[in-house]
Amino acid sequence: MGIEETSTEVILTDPNDSTTKVKVLKYGATVFSWELKGEEQLWLSSAAKLDGSKPVRGGIPLVFPVFGKNLNDEHLSKLPQHGLARNSVWEFLGQVKANPPTIQLGLGPEFANPELTKIWPFEYSLVLTIELGAEYLKTAIEVLNTSTTQNLKFNWLFHTYLKIDDIEDTLVSNLNNTLLYDQMLTESYIDRQPVISVHEELDRVYQNVDDDRIIQVIDKGHPIHTLKRENLPDAVVWNPWVEKSKGMADFEPKDGWKNMICVEPGHVHDLINLAPGDNWVASQVLYKDDLKFQSV
Ligand code: BG6
């Protein structure tokens, strides 16, 4: 109960309810399971690598310092898709609070993947705080530019894989009338549809979404996931559908796309530019709520 650490994982359990727990892999500081009252909330591929040989396919991988591939920035363009945080072993910094169980993990260039650090030689310190409430899971990030001379330019994103019953019965709400970049069409437009429904591969970056827009994932009229963001203006919505899933070796079962949708709060439409010594903080909270239709 409480907080248990092994050589590779940290497990937090609600002190009042042993059926509510979160499992975090030190590799990538990846939350790979969140059970709320005995029910798993996150999707995890049955072929996901949890041995540190590859970023985890599922849960909440962390994207830093680049979202996707950056073709323009001199330094970020050298990094692989989604950067180096999800493929580095983070340091367990310990418990912050016993109730709600709260822990921190940290990453800096001294721990990060050495190959990737060579090609992106910047000074930074990341602190991820994971708080397991009785009814919610909060993940918060602080990025500190530890350099005294150089600015730190980066993206941040929580690549949250949510578990759902059936993609064809699922809607994502409260992102309507928002400018988006459609990564399938490579075009920007305003989404005029009242809700998002998925009928083929979908890969969209909704941009500059106010923090007061509460994103919900709705299953046959019932909200099954509610997501609150702080200082994360963008939201990626992604489902790989049939063909893309076939092409990902660590995506199993092959029809697993029916049972997942990624809703990924981040700051990705442009780069955060931190002056030496400055810090930046952001968070996401996953919880349950009644239907909140914020038509705008
Ligand atoms: C999403 C991107 O965030 O991540 C998609 O919008 C991408 O374009 C997906 O395919 C998965 O990326 P990866 O690197 O984990 O296969």
PDB file of C-alpha atoms and ligand atoms in Angstrom:
ATOM      1  CA  MET A   1       0.000   0.000   0.000  1.00  0.00           C
ATOM      2  CA  GLY A   2       1.100   3.604  -0.418  1.00  0.00           C
ATOM      3  CA  ILE A   3       4.237   3.842  -2.483  1.00  0.00           C
ATOM      4  CA  GLU A   4       6.362   0.846  -3.559  1.00  0.00           C
ATOM      5  CA  GLU A   5       9.568   1.146  -5.533  1.00  0.00           C
ATOM      6  CA  THR A   6      11.278  -1.659  -7.455  1.00  0.00           C
ATOM      7  CA  SER A   7      14.401  -1.338  -9.594  1.00  0.00           C
ATOM      8  CA  THR A   8      12.285  -0.513 -12.662  1.00  0.00           C
ATOM      9  CA  GLU A   9       8.909   0.736 -11.425  1.00  0.00           C
ATOM     10  CA  VAL A  10       7.072   2.779  -8.829  1.00  0.00           C
ATOM     11  CA  ILE A  11       3.545   1.785  -7.812  1.00  0.00           C
ATOM     12  CA  LEU A  12       1.194   4.136  -5.963  1.00  0.00           C
ATOM     13  CA  THR A  13      -1.894   2.767  -4.240  1.00  0.00           C
ATOM     14  CA  ASP A  14      -4.733   4.762  -2.713  1.00  0.00           C
ATOM     15  CA  PRO A  15      -4.345   4.216   1.078  1.00  0.00           C
ATOM     16  CA  ASN A  16      -8.126   3.897   1.438  1.00  0.00           C
ATOM     17  CA  ASP A  17      -8.813   1.725  -1.603  1.00  0.00           C
ATOM     18  CA  SER A  18      -6.353  -0.903  -2.828  1.00  0.00           C
ATOM     19  CA  THR A  19      -8.225  -1.140  -6.157  1.00  0.00           C
ATOM     20  CA  THR A  20      -7.088   2.378  -7.136  1.00  0.00           C
ATOM     21  CA  LYS A  21      -3.452   2.441  -8.227  1.00  0.00           C
ATOM     22  CA  VAL A  22      -1.026   3.798 -10.759  1.00  0.00           C
ATOM     23  CA  LYS A  23       2.079   2.069 -12.147  1.00  0.00           C
ATOM     24  CA  VAL A  24       5.003   4.101 -13.395  1.00  0.00           C
ATOM     25  CA  LEU A  25       7.978   2.777 -15.300  1.00  0.00           C
ATOM     26  CA  LYS A  26      11.231   4.619 -14.554  1.00  0.00           C
ATOM     27  CA  TYR A  27      12.024   4.244 -18.254  1.00  0.00           C
ATOM     28  CA  GLY A  28      10.411   7.323 -19.768  1.00  0.00           C
ATOM     29  CA  ALA A  29       8.703   8.074 -16.405  1.00  0.00           C
ATOM     30  CA  THR A  30       5.842   6.388 -18.242  1.00  0.00           C
ATOM     31  CA  VAL A  31       2.570   5.835 -16.418  1.00  0.00           C
ATOM     32  CA  PHE A  32       1.565   2.500 -17.955  1.00  0.00           C
ATOM     33  CA  SER A  33      -1.487   1.629 -15.874  1.00  0.00           C
ATOM     34  CA  TRP A  34      -4.057   3.586 -13.892  1.00  0.00           C
ATOM     35  CA  GLU A  35      -6.720   1.504 -12.237  1.00  0.00           C
ATOM     36  CA  LEU A  36      -9.586   3.464 -10.733  1.00  0.00           C
ATOM     37  CA  LYS A  37     -11.738   1.370  -8.393  1.00  0.00           C
ATOM     38  CA  GLY A  38     -10.523  -1.783 -10.122  1.00  0.00           C
ATOM     39  CA  GLU A  39     -11.061  -0.522 -13.687  1.00  0.00           C
ATOM     40  CA  GLU A  40      -8.156   0.165 -16.007  1.00  0.00           C
ATOM     41  CA  GLN A  41      -8.430   3.639 -17.558  1.00  0.00           C
ATOM     42  CA  LEU A  42      -5.429   3.647 -19.910  1.00  0.00           C
ATOM     43  CA  TRP A  43      -4.806   1.599 -23.028  1.00  0.00           C
ATOM     44  CA  LEU A  44      -1.577  -0.400 -23.164  1.00  0.00           C
ATOM     45  CA  SER A  45      -0.562  -2.537 -26.132  1.00  0.00           C
ATOM     46  CA  SER A  46      -0.091  -6.211 -25.238  1.00  0.00           C
ATOM     47  CA  ALA A  47       3.174  -5.995 -27.233  1.00  0.00           C
ATOM     48  CA  ALA A  48       4.396  -2.834 -25.460  1.00  0.00           C
ATOM     49  CA  LYS A  49       8.033  -3.096 -24.405  1.00  0.00           C
ATOM     50  CA  LEU A  50       8.401  -2.466 -20.680  1.00  0.00           C
ATOM     51  CA  ASP A  51      12.081  -3.433 -20.622  1.00  0.00           C
ATOM     52  CA  GLY A  52      13.526  -0.112 -21.743  1.00  0.00           C
ATOM     53  CA  SER A  53      14.255  -1.272 -25.288  1.00  0.00           C
ATOM     54  CA  LYS A  54      11.658   1.044 -26.860  1.00  0.00           C
ATOM     55  CA  PRO A  55       9.224   3.788 -25.783  1.00  0.00           C
ATOM     56  CA  VAL A  56       6.082   2.295 -24.257  1.00  0.00           C
ATOM     57  CA  ARG A  57       3.156   1.849 -26.666  1.00  0.00           C
ATOM     58  CA  GLY A  58       0.366   2.945 -24.364  1.00  0.00           C
ATOM     59  CA  GLY A  59      -0.150   4.622 -20.993  1.00  0.00           C
ATOM     60  CA  ILE A  60       1.168   8.181 -20.816  1.00  0.00           C
ATOM     61  CA  PRO A  61       4.528   8.517 -22.623  1.00  0.00           C
ATOM     62  CA  LEU A  62       6.152  11.942 -22.225  1.00  0.00           C
ATOM     63  CA  VAL A  63       7.099  13.922 -25.298  1.00  0.00           C
ATOM     64  CA  PHE A  64      10.065  16.325 -24.876  1.00  0.00           C
ATOM     65  CA  PRO A  65      11.782  18.351 -26.318  1.00  0.00           C
ATOM     66  CA  VAL A  66      10.196  17.825 -29.727  1.00  0.00           C
ATOM     67  CA  PHE A  67       6.735  16.732 -30.856  1.00  0.00           C
ATOM     68  CA  GLY A  68       6.829  14.577 -33.999  1.00  0.00           C
ATOM     69  CA  LYS A  69       9.758  15.496 -36.241  1.00  0.00           C
ATOM     70  CA  ASN A  70      10.986  19.078 -36.328  1.00  0.00           C
ATOM     71  CA  LEU A  71      12.489  19.864 -39.725  1.00  0.00           C
ATOM     72  CA  ASN A  72      13.432  23.488 -39.063  1.00  0.00           C
ATOM     73  CA  ASP A  73      15.263  23.865 -35.762  1.00  0.00           C
ATOM     74  CA  GLU A  74      19.000  23.310 -36.118  1.00  0.00           C
ATOM     75  CA  HIS A  75      19.232  21.129 -32.987  1.00  0.00           C
ATOM     76  CA  LEU A  76      15.755  19.631 -32.503  1.00  0.00           C
ATOM     77  CA  SER A  77      15.727  18.367 -36.100  1.00  0.00           C
ATOM     78  CA  LYS A  78      18.448  15.863 -35.168  1.00  0.00           C
ATOM     79  CA  LEU A  79      16.293  14.131 -32.551  1.00  0.00           C
ATOM     80  CA  PRO A  80      14.019  11.179 -33.341  1.00  0.00           C
ATOM     81  CA  GLN A  81      10.228  11.567 -33.387  1.00  0.00           C
ATOM     82  CA  HIS A  82       8.913  12.748 -29.981  1.00  0.00           C
ATOM     83  CA  GLY A  83      12.366  13.460 -28.545  1.00  0.00           C
ATOM     84  CA  LEU A  84      14.344  11.878 -25.727  1.00  0.00           C
ATOM     85  CA  ALA A  85      12.261  11.874 -22.524  1.00  0.00           C
ATOM     86  CA  ARG A  86      10.284   8.753 -23.402  1.00  0.00           C
ATOM     87  CA  ASN A  87      13.464   6.808 -24.096  1.00  0.00           C
ATOM     88  CA  SER A  88      15.518   7.830 -21.071  1.00  0.00           C
ATOM     89  CA  VAL A  89      15.554   6.291 -17.611  1.00  0.00           C
ATOM     90  CA  TRP A  90      14.335   8.900 -15.110  1.00  0.00           C
ATOM     91  CA  GLU A  91      15.539   9.166 -11.531  1.00  0.00           C
ATOM     92  CA  PHE A  92      12.996   8.409  -8.799  1.00  0.00           C
ATOM     93  CA  LEU A  93      13.176  11.490  -6.565  1.00  0.00           C
ATOM     94  CA  GLY A  94      10.879  10.051  -3.904  1.00  0.00           C
ATOM     95  CA  GLN A  95       7.600  10.679  -2.180  1.00  0.00           C
ATOM     96  CA  VAL A  96       6.204  14.197  -1.879  1.00  0.00           C
ATOM     97  CA  LYS A  97       3.029  13.263   0.032  1.00  0.00           C
ATOM     98  CA  ALA A  98       1.648  10.031   1.492  1.00  0.00           C
ATOM     99  CA  ASN A  99      -2.000  10.957   0.927  1.00  0.00           C
ATOM    100  CA  PRO A 100      -2.912  11.483  -1.820  1.00  0.00           C
ATOM    101  CA  PRO A 101       0.130   9.411  -2.798  1.00  0.00           C
ATOM    102  CA  THR A 102       2.400  11.776  -4.730  1.00  0.00           C
ATOM    103  CA  ILE A 103       5.847  11.121  -6.156  1.00  0.00           C
ATOM    104  CA  GLN A 104       8.402  12.875  -8.316  1.00  0.00           C
ATOM    105  CA  LEU A 105      10.762  11.665 -11.014  1.00  0.00           C
ATOM    106  CA  GLY A 106      13.518  13.760 -12.525  1.00  0.00           C
ATOM    107  CA  LEU A 107      15.544  13.933 -15.713  1.00  0.00           C
ATOM    108  CA  GLY A 108      18.504  16.004 -16.790  1.00  0.00           C
ATOM    109  CA  PRO A 109      21.283  15.567 -19.355  1.00  0.00           C
ATOM    110  CA  GLU A 110      23.337  13.555 -16.842  1.00  0.00           C
ATOM    111  CA  PHE A 111      20.687  10.744 -16.849  1.00  0.00           C
ATOM    112  CA  ALA A 112      19.119  11.131 -20.274  1.00  0.00           C
ATOM    113  CA  ASN A 113      19.800   8.764 -23.151  1.00  0.00           C
ATOM    114  CA  PRO A 114      23.504   9.470 -23.911  1.00  0.00           C
ATOM    115  CA  GLU A 115      23.235   9.015 -27.692  1.00  0.00           C
ATOM    116  CA  LEU A 116      20.405  11.544 -27.905  1.00  0.00           C
ATOM    117  CA  THR A 117      22.043  13.938 -25.451  1.00  0.00           C
ATOM    118  CA  LYS A 118      25.078  14.066 -27.735  1.00  0.00           C
ATOM    119  CA  ILE A 119      22.947  15.348 -30.587  1.00  0.00           C
ATOM    120  CA  TRP A 120      20.855  17.700 -28.415  1.00  0.00           C
ATOM    121  CA  PRO A 121      23.414  19.109 -25.963  1.00  0.00           C
ATOM    122  CA  PHE A 122      21.278  21.403 -23.797  1.00  0.00           C
ATOM    123  CA  GLU A 123      21.121  21.964 -20.042  1.00  0.00           C
ATOM    124  CA  TYR A 124      17.767  21.385 -18.371  1.00  0.00           C
ATOM    125  CA  SER A 125      16.092  19.775 -15.420  1.00  0.00           C
ATOM    126  CA  LEU A 126      12.672  18.098 -15.641  1.00  0.00           C
ATOM    127  CA  VAL A 127      10.582  17.224 -12.612  1.00  0.00           C
ATOM    128  CA  LEU A 128       7.451  15.142 -13.143  1.00  0.00           C
ATOM    129  CA  THR A 129       4.979  15.010 -10.245  1.00  0.00           C
ATOM    130  CA  ILE A 130       2.427  12.178 -10.222  1.00  0.00           C
ATOM    131  CA  GLU A 131      -0.504  12.470  -7.816  1.00  0.00           C
ATOM    132  CA  LEU A 132      -2.984   9.638  -7.374  1.00  0.00           C
ATOM    133  CA  GLY A 133      -6.234  11.021  -6.000  1.00  0.00           C
ATOM    134  CA  ALA A 134      -9.127   8.817  -4.938  1.00  0.00           C
ATOM    135  CA  GLU A 135     -10.951   9.991  -8.082  1.00  0.00           C
ATOM    136  CA  TYR A 136      -8.252  11.418 -10.348  1.00  0.00           C
ATOM    137  CA  LEU A 137      -4.731  11.128 -11.710  1.00  0.00           C
ATOM    138  CA  LYS A 138      -2.685  14.302 -12.010  1.00  0.00           C
ATOM    139  CA  THR A 139       0.599  14.529 -13.896  1.00  0.00           C
ATOM    140  CA  ALA A 140       2.484  17.824 -13.664  1.00  0.00           C
ATOM    141  CA  ILE A 141       5.742  18.832 -15.282  1.00  0.00           C
ATOM    142  CA  GLU A 142       8.269  21.512 -14.446  1.00  0.00           C
ATOM    143  CA  VAL A 143      10.983  22.325 -16.966  1.00  0.00           C
ATOM    144  CA  LEU A 144      13.894  24.401 -15.721  1.00  0.00           C
ATOM    145  CA  ASN A 145      16.519  25.891 -18.005  1.00  0.00           C
ATOM    146  CA  THR A 146      19.672  25.284 -15.961  1.00  0.00           C
ATOM    147  CA  SER A 147      21.961  26.989 -18.462  1.00  0.00           C
ATOM    148  CA  THR A 148      23.353  30.407 -17.603  1.00  0.00           C
ATOM    149  CA  THR A 149      23.891  31.373 -21.228  1.00  0.00           C
ATOM    150  CA  GLN A 150      21.588  29.535 -23.648  1.00  0.00           C
ATOM    151  CA  ASN A 151      17.827  29.652 -24.218  1.00  0.00           C
ATOM    152  CA  LEU A 152      16.002  26.308 -24.083  1.00  0.00           C
ATOM    153  CA  LYS A 153      13.534  25.713 -26.919  1.00  0.00           C
ATOM    154  CA  PHE A 154      11.170  22.778 -26.583  1.00  0.00           C
ATOM    155  CA  ASN A 155       7.742  21.203 -26.986  1.00  0.00           C
ATOM    156  CA  TRP A 156       5.991  19.299 -24.232  1.00  0.00           C
ATOM    157  CA  LEU A 157       3.162  16.742 -24.526  1.00  0.00           C
ATOM    158  CA  PHE A 158       1.453  14.111 -22.371  1.00  0.00           C
ATOM    159  CA  HIS A 159       0.820  11.367 -24.976  1.00  0.00           C
ATOM    160  CA  THR A 160      -2.210   9.954 -23.135  1.00  0.00           C
ATOM    161  CA  TYR A 161      -3.656   6.670 -24.473  1.00  0.00           C
ATOM    162  CA  LEU A 162      -7.212   6.377 -23.114  1.00  0.00           C
ATOM    163  CA  LYS A 163      -8.987   3.044 -22.960  1.00  0.00           C
ATOM    164  CA  ILE A 164     -12.411   2.970 -24.591  1.00  0.00           C
ATOM    165  CA  ASP A 165     -14.985   0.278 -25.398  1.00  0.00           C
ATOM    166  CA  ASP A 166     -15.438   0.883 -29.100  1.00  0.00           C
ATOM    167  CA  ILE A 167     -14.053   3.721 -31.215  1.00  0.00           C
ATOM    168  CA  GLU A 168     -17.175   3.703 -33.361  1.00  0.00           C
ATOM    169  CA  ASP A 169     -19.340   4.562 -30.322  1.00  0.00           C
ATOM    170  CA  THR A 170     -16.906   7.222 -29.076  1.00  0.00           C
ATOM    171  CA  LEU A 171     -16.996  11.010 -29.368  1.00  0.00           C
ATOM    172  CA  VAL A 172     -14.497  13.616 -28.192  1.00  0.00           C
ATOM    173  CA  SER A 173     -16.150  16.874 -27.159  1.00  0.00           C
ATOM    174  CA  ASN A 174     -15.425  20.523 -26.447  1.00  0.00           C
ATOM    175  CA  LEU A 175     -12.787  21.098 -29.125  1.00  0.00           C
ATOM    176  CA  ASN A 176     -15.295  22.537 -31.603  1.00  0.00           C
ATOM    177  CA  ASN A 177     -14.650  25.849 -33.373  1.00  0.00           C
ATOM    178  CA  THR A 178     -10.932  25.434 -32.815  1.00  0.00           C
ATOM    179  CA  LEU A 179      -8.181  25.866 -35.369  1.00  0.00           C
ATOM    180  CA  LEU A 180      -6.458  22.563 -36.000  1.00  0.00           C
ATOM    181  CA  TYR A 181      -3.612  21.203 -38.033  1.00  0.00           C
ATOM    182  CA  ASP A 182      -4.685  17.970 -39.684  1.00  0.00           C
ATOM    183  CA  GLN A 183      -1.575  15.795 -39.927  1.00  0.00           C
ATOM    184  CA  MET A 184      -3.338  13.432 -42.374  1.00  0.00           C
ATOM    185  CA  LEU A 185      -4.344  16.192 -44.800  1.00  0.00           C
ATOM    186  CA  THR A 186      -1.357  18.428 -43.916  1.00  0.00           C
ATOM    187  CA  GLU A 187      -3.813  21.324 -43.787  1.00  0.00           C
ATOM    188  CA  SER A 188      -5.082  23.758 -41.173  1.00  0.00           C
ATOM    189  CA  TYR A 189      -8.771  24.542 -40.749  1.00  0.00           C
ATOM    190  CA  ILE A 190     -11.355  25.315 -38.084  1.00  0.00           C
ATOM    191  CA  ASP A 191     -13.255  22.289 -36.837  1.00  0.00           C
ATOM    192  CA  ARG A 192     -16.935  23.269 -37.190  1.00  0.00           C
ATOM    193  CA  GLN A 193     -18.231  19.849 -36.147  1.00  0.00           C
ATOM    194  CA  PRO A 194     -19.876  19.867 -32.693  1.00  0.00           C
ATOM    195  CA  VAL A 195     -17.951  16.735 -31.618  1.00  0.00           C
ATOM    196  CA  ILE A 196     -15.146  14.562 -33.017  1.00  0.00           C
ATOM    197  CA  SER A 197     -16.054  11.109 -34.250  1.00  0.00           C
ATOM    198  CA  VAL A 198     -13.543   8.709 -35.779  1.00  0.00           C
ATOM    199  CA  HIS A 199     -14.105   6.648 -38.929  1.00  0.00           C
ATOM    200  CA  GLU A 200     -10.564   6.375 -40.325  1.00  0.00           C
ATOM    201  CA  GLU A 201      -7.037   7.232 -39.191  1.00  0.00           C
ATOM    202  CA  LEU A 202      -7.276  10.577 -37.421  1.00  0.00           C
ATOM    203  CA  ASP A 203      -4.286  12.696 -36.416  1.00  0.00           C
ATOM    204  CA  ARG A 204      -5.094  16.300 -35.505  1.00  0.00           C
ATOM    205  CA  VAL A 205      -3.413  19.020 -33.488  1.00  0.00           C
ATOM    206  CA  TYR A 206      -6.060  21.342 -32.013  1.00  0.00           C
ATOM    207  CA  GLN A 207      -4.320  24.639 -31.290  1.00  0.00           C
ATOM    208  CA  ASN A 208      -4.632  27.322 -28.621  1.00  0.00           C
ATOM    209  CA  VAL A 209      -7.519  25.663 -26.826  1.00  0.00           C
ATOM    210  CA  ASP A 210      -8.409  27.686 -23.695  1.00  0.00           C
ATOM    211  CA  ASP A 211      -7.646  25.944 -20.397  1.00  0.00           C
ATOM    212  CA  ASP A 212     -11.325  26.250 -19.461  1.00  0.00           C
ATOM    213  CA  ARG A 213     -12.330  23.881 -22.279  1.00  0.00           C
ATOM    214  CA  ILE A 214     -12.774  20.549 -20.504  1.00  0.00           C
ATOM    215  CA  ILE A 215     -12.214  17.761 -23.015  1.00  0.00           C
ATOM    216  CA  GLN A 216     -14.435  14.716 -22.622  1.00  0.00           C
ATOM    217  CA  VAL A 217     -14.431  11.277 -24.204  1.00  0.00           C
ATOM    218  CA  ILE A 218     -18.016  10.144 -24.521  1.00  0.00           C
ATOM    219  CA  ASP A 219     -19.170   6.544 -24.965  1.00  0.00           C
ATOM    220  CA  LYS A 220     -22.757   6.145 -26.183  1.00  0.00           C
ATOM    221  CA  GLY A 221     -23.738   9.420 -24.536  1.00  0.00           C
ATOM    222  CA  HIS A 222     -21.842   8.853 -21.260  1.00  0.00           C
ATOM    223  CA  PRO A 223     -18.611  10.706 -20.492  1.00  0.00           C
ATOM    224  CA  ILE A 224     -16.004   8.055 -19.642  1.00  0.00           C
ATOM    225  CA  HIS A 225     -12.917  10.291 -19.435  1.00  0.00           C
ATOM    226  CA  THR A 226     -12.657  13.971 -18.526  1.00  0.00           C
ATOM    227  CA  LEU A 227      -9.448  15.883 -19.015  1.00  0.00           C
ATOM    228  CA  LYS A 228      -8.404  19.197 -17.506  1.00  0.00           C
ATOM    229  CA  ARG A 229      -5.298  21.048 -18.704  1.00  0.00           C
ATOM    230  CA  GLU A 230      -3.142  23.783 -17.242  1.00  0.00           C
ATOM    231  CA  ASN A 231      -0.781  25.766 -19.462  1.00  0.00           C
ATOM    232  CA  LEU A 232      -1.123  23.193 -22.256  1.00  0.00           C
ATOM    233  CA  PRO A 233      -2.753  25.073 -25.136  1.00  0.00           C
ATOM    234  CA  ASP A 234      -2.790  22.279 -27.704  1.00  0.00           C
ATOM    235  CA  ALA A 235      -4.557  18.935 -27.822  1.00  0.00           C
ATOM    236  CA  VAL A 236      -3.586  16.163 -30.204  1.00  0.00           C
ATOM    237  CA  VAL A 237      -6.309  13.644 -31.008  1.00  0.00           C
ATOM    238  CA  TRP A 238      -5.008  10.446 -32.606  1.00  0.00           C
ATOM    239  CA  ASN A 239      -6.330   7.045 -33.602  1.00  0.00           C
ATOM    240  CA  PRO A 240      -4.209   4.920 -35.947  1.00  0.00           C
ATOM    241  CA  TRP A 241      -7.114   2.852 -37.368  1.00  0.00           C
ATOM    242  CA  VAL A 242      -6.373  -0.300 -39.442  1.00  0.00           C
ATOM    243  CA  GLU A 243      -3.336   0.300 -41.668  1.00  0.00           C
ATOM    244  CA  LYS A 244      -1.202   2.379 -39.310  1.00  0.00           C
ATOM    245  CA  SER A 245      -1.770  -0.180 -36.525  1.00  0.00           C
ATOM    246  CA  LYS A 246      -0.577  -2.978 -38.832  1.00  0.00           C
ATOM    247  CA  GLY A 247       2.654  -1.055 -39.417  1.00  0.00           C
ATOM    248  CA  MET A 248       3.519  -0.677 -35.707  1.00  0.00           C
ATOM    249  CA  ALA A 249       5.301  -3.829 -34.493  1.00  0.00           C
ATOM    250  CA  ASP A 250       4.556  -3.047 -30.837  1.00  0.00           C
ATOM    251  CA  PHE A 251       0.839  -2.404 -31.448  1.00  0.00           C
ATOM    252  CA  GLU A 252      -1.175  -5.459 -30.363  1.00  0.00           C
ATOM    253  CA  PRO A 253      -3.759  -6.765 -30.693  1.00  0.00           C
ATOM    254  CA  LYS A 254      -3.854  -5.548 -34.290  1.00  0.00           C
ATOM    255  CA  ASP A 255      -7.456  -4.417 -33.843  1.00  0.00           C
ATOM    256  CA  GLY A 256      -6.502  -2.596 -30.601  1.00  0.00           C
ATOM    257  CA  TRP A 257      -7.296   0.725 -32.351  1.00  0.00           C
ATOM    258  CA  LYS A 258     -10.953  -0.058 -31.601  1.00  0.00           C
ATOM    259  CA  ASN A 259     -10.251   0.227 -27.874  1.00  0.00           C
ATOM    260  CA  MET A 260      -8.075   3.323 -27.656  1.00  0.00           C
ATOM    261  CA  ILE A 261      -8.018   6.989 -28.413  1.00  0.00           C
ATOM    262  CA  CYS A 262      -5.127   9.313 -27.694  1.00  0.00           C
ATOM    263  CA  VAL A 263      -6.054  12.735 -26.346  1.00  0.00           C
ATOM    264  CA  GLU A 264      -2.733  14.440 -25.774  1.00  0.00           C
ATOM    265  CA  PRO A 265      -2.496  17.810 -24.039  1.00  0.00           C
ATOM    266  CA  GLY A 266       0.663  19.658 -24.939  1.00  0.00           C
ATOM    267  CA  HIS A 267       2.413  22.779 -26.131  1.00  0.00           C
ATOM    268  CA  VAL A 268       3.360  21.756 -29.645  1.00  0.00           C
ATOM    269  CA  HIS A 269       2.119  24.279 -32.218  1.00  0.00           C
ATOM    270  CA  ASP A 270       5.217  26.343 -31.487  1.00  0.00           C
ATOM    271  CA  LEU A 271       8.284  26.068 -29.282  1.00  0.00           C
ATOM    272  CA  ILE A 272       8.413  27.265 -25.693  1.00  0.00           C
ATOM    273  CA  ASN A 273      11.486  29.467 -25.438  1.00  0.00           C
ATOM    274  CA  LEU A 274      12.878  29.577 -21.891  1.00  0.00           C
ATOM    275  CA  ALA A 275      15.511  32.115 -20.925  1.00  0.00           C
ATOM    276  CA  PRO A 276      18.466  30.903 -18.813  1.00  0.00           C
ATOM    277  CA  GLY A 277      17.346  30.192 -15.226  1.00  0.00           C
ATOM    278  CA  ASP A 278      13.618  30.346 -16.075  1.00  0.00           C
ATOM    279  CA  ASN A 279      11.101  27.585 -15.470  1.00  0.00           C
ATOM    280  CA  TRP A 280       7.845  26.457 -17.073  1.00  0.00           C
ATOM    281  CA  VAL A 281       5.085  24.363 -15.485  1.00  0.00           C
ATOM    282  CA  ALA A 282       2.045  22.538 -16.882  1.00  0.00           C
ATOM    283  CA  SER A 283      -0.281  19.695 -15.939  1.00  0.00           C
ATOM    284  CA  GLN A 284      -3.101  17.390 -16.938  1.00  0.00           C
ATOM    285  CA  VAL A 285      -5.754  15.863 -14.699  1.00  0.00           C
ATOM    286  CA  LEU A 286      -7.787  12.813 -15.718  1.00  0.00           C
ATOM    287  CA  TYR A 287     -11.034  12.248 -13.840  1.00  0.00           C
ATOM    288  CA  LYS A 288     -14.726  11.434 -14.166  1.00  0.00           C
ATOM    289  CA  ASP A 289     -17.433  14.051 -14.525  1.00  0.00           C
ATOM    290  CA  ASP A 290     -20.950  14.569 -15.788  1.00  0.00           C
ATOM    291  CA  LEU A 291     -21.456  15.539 -19.383  1.00  0.00           C
ATOM    292  CA  LYS A 292     -20.311  19.124 -19.916  1.00  0.00           C
ATOM    293  CA  PHE A 293     -21.145  20.295 -23.368  1.00  0.00           C
ATOM    294  CA  GLN A 294     -19.355  23.592 -23.924  1.00  0.00           C
ATOM    295  CA  SER A 295     -20.802  24.639 -27.263  1.00  0.00           C
ATOM    296  CA  VAL A 296     -19.131  27.836 -28.408  1.00  0.00           C
TER     297      VAL A 296
HETATM  298  C1  BG6 B   1       0.876  11.182 -32.137  1.00  0.00           C
HETATM  299  C2  BG6 B   1       1.163  11.832 -33.465  1.00  0.00           C
HETATM  300  O1  BG6 B   1       1.065  12.112 -31.115  1.00  0.00           O
HETATM  301  O2  BG6 B   1       1.787  10.103 -31.939  1.00  0.00           O
HETATM  302  C3  BG6 B   1       1.090  10.793 -34.575  1.00  0.00           C
HETATM  303  O3  BG6 B   1       0.218  12.872 -33.680  1.00  0.00           O
HETATM  304  C4  BG6 B   1       2.007   9.623 -34.268  1.00  0.00           C
HETATM  305  O4  BG6 B   1       1.465  11.419 -35.797  1.00  0.00           O
HETATM  306  C5  BG6 B   1       1.660   9.077 -32.888  1.00  0.00           C
HETATM  307  O5  BG6 B   1       1.833   8.631 -35.261  1.00  0.00           O
HETATM  308  C6  BG6 B   1       2.520   7.888 -32.452  1.00  0.00           C
HETATM  309  O6  BG6 B   1       3.860   8.188 -32.528  1.00  0.00           O
HETATM  310  P1  BG6 B   1       4.956   7.097 -32.169  1.00  0.00           P
HETATM  311  O7  BG6 B   1       6.286   7.751 -32.425  1.00  0.00           O
HETATM  312  O8  BG6 B   1       4.747   6.735 -30.731  1.00  0.00           O
HETATM  313  O9  BG6 B   1       4.695   5.924 -33.084  1.00  0.00           O
END
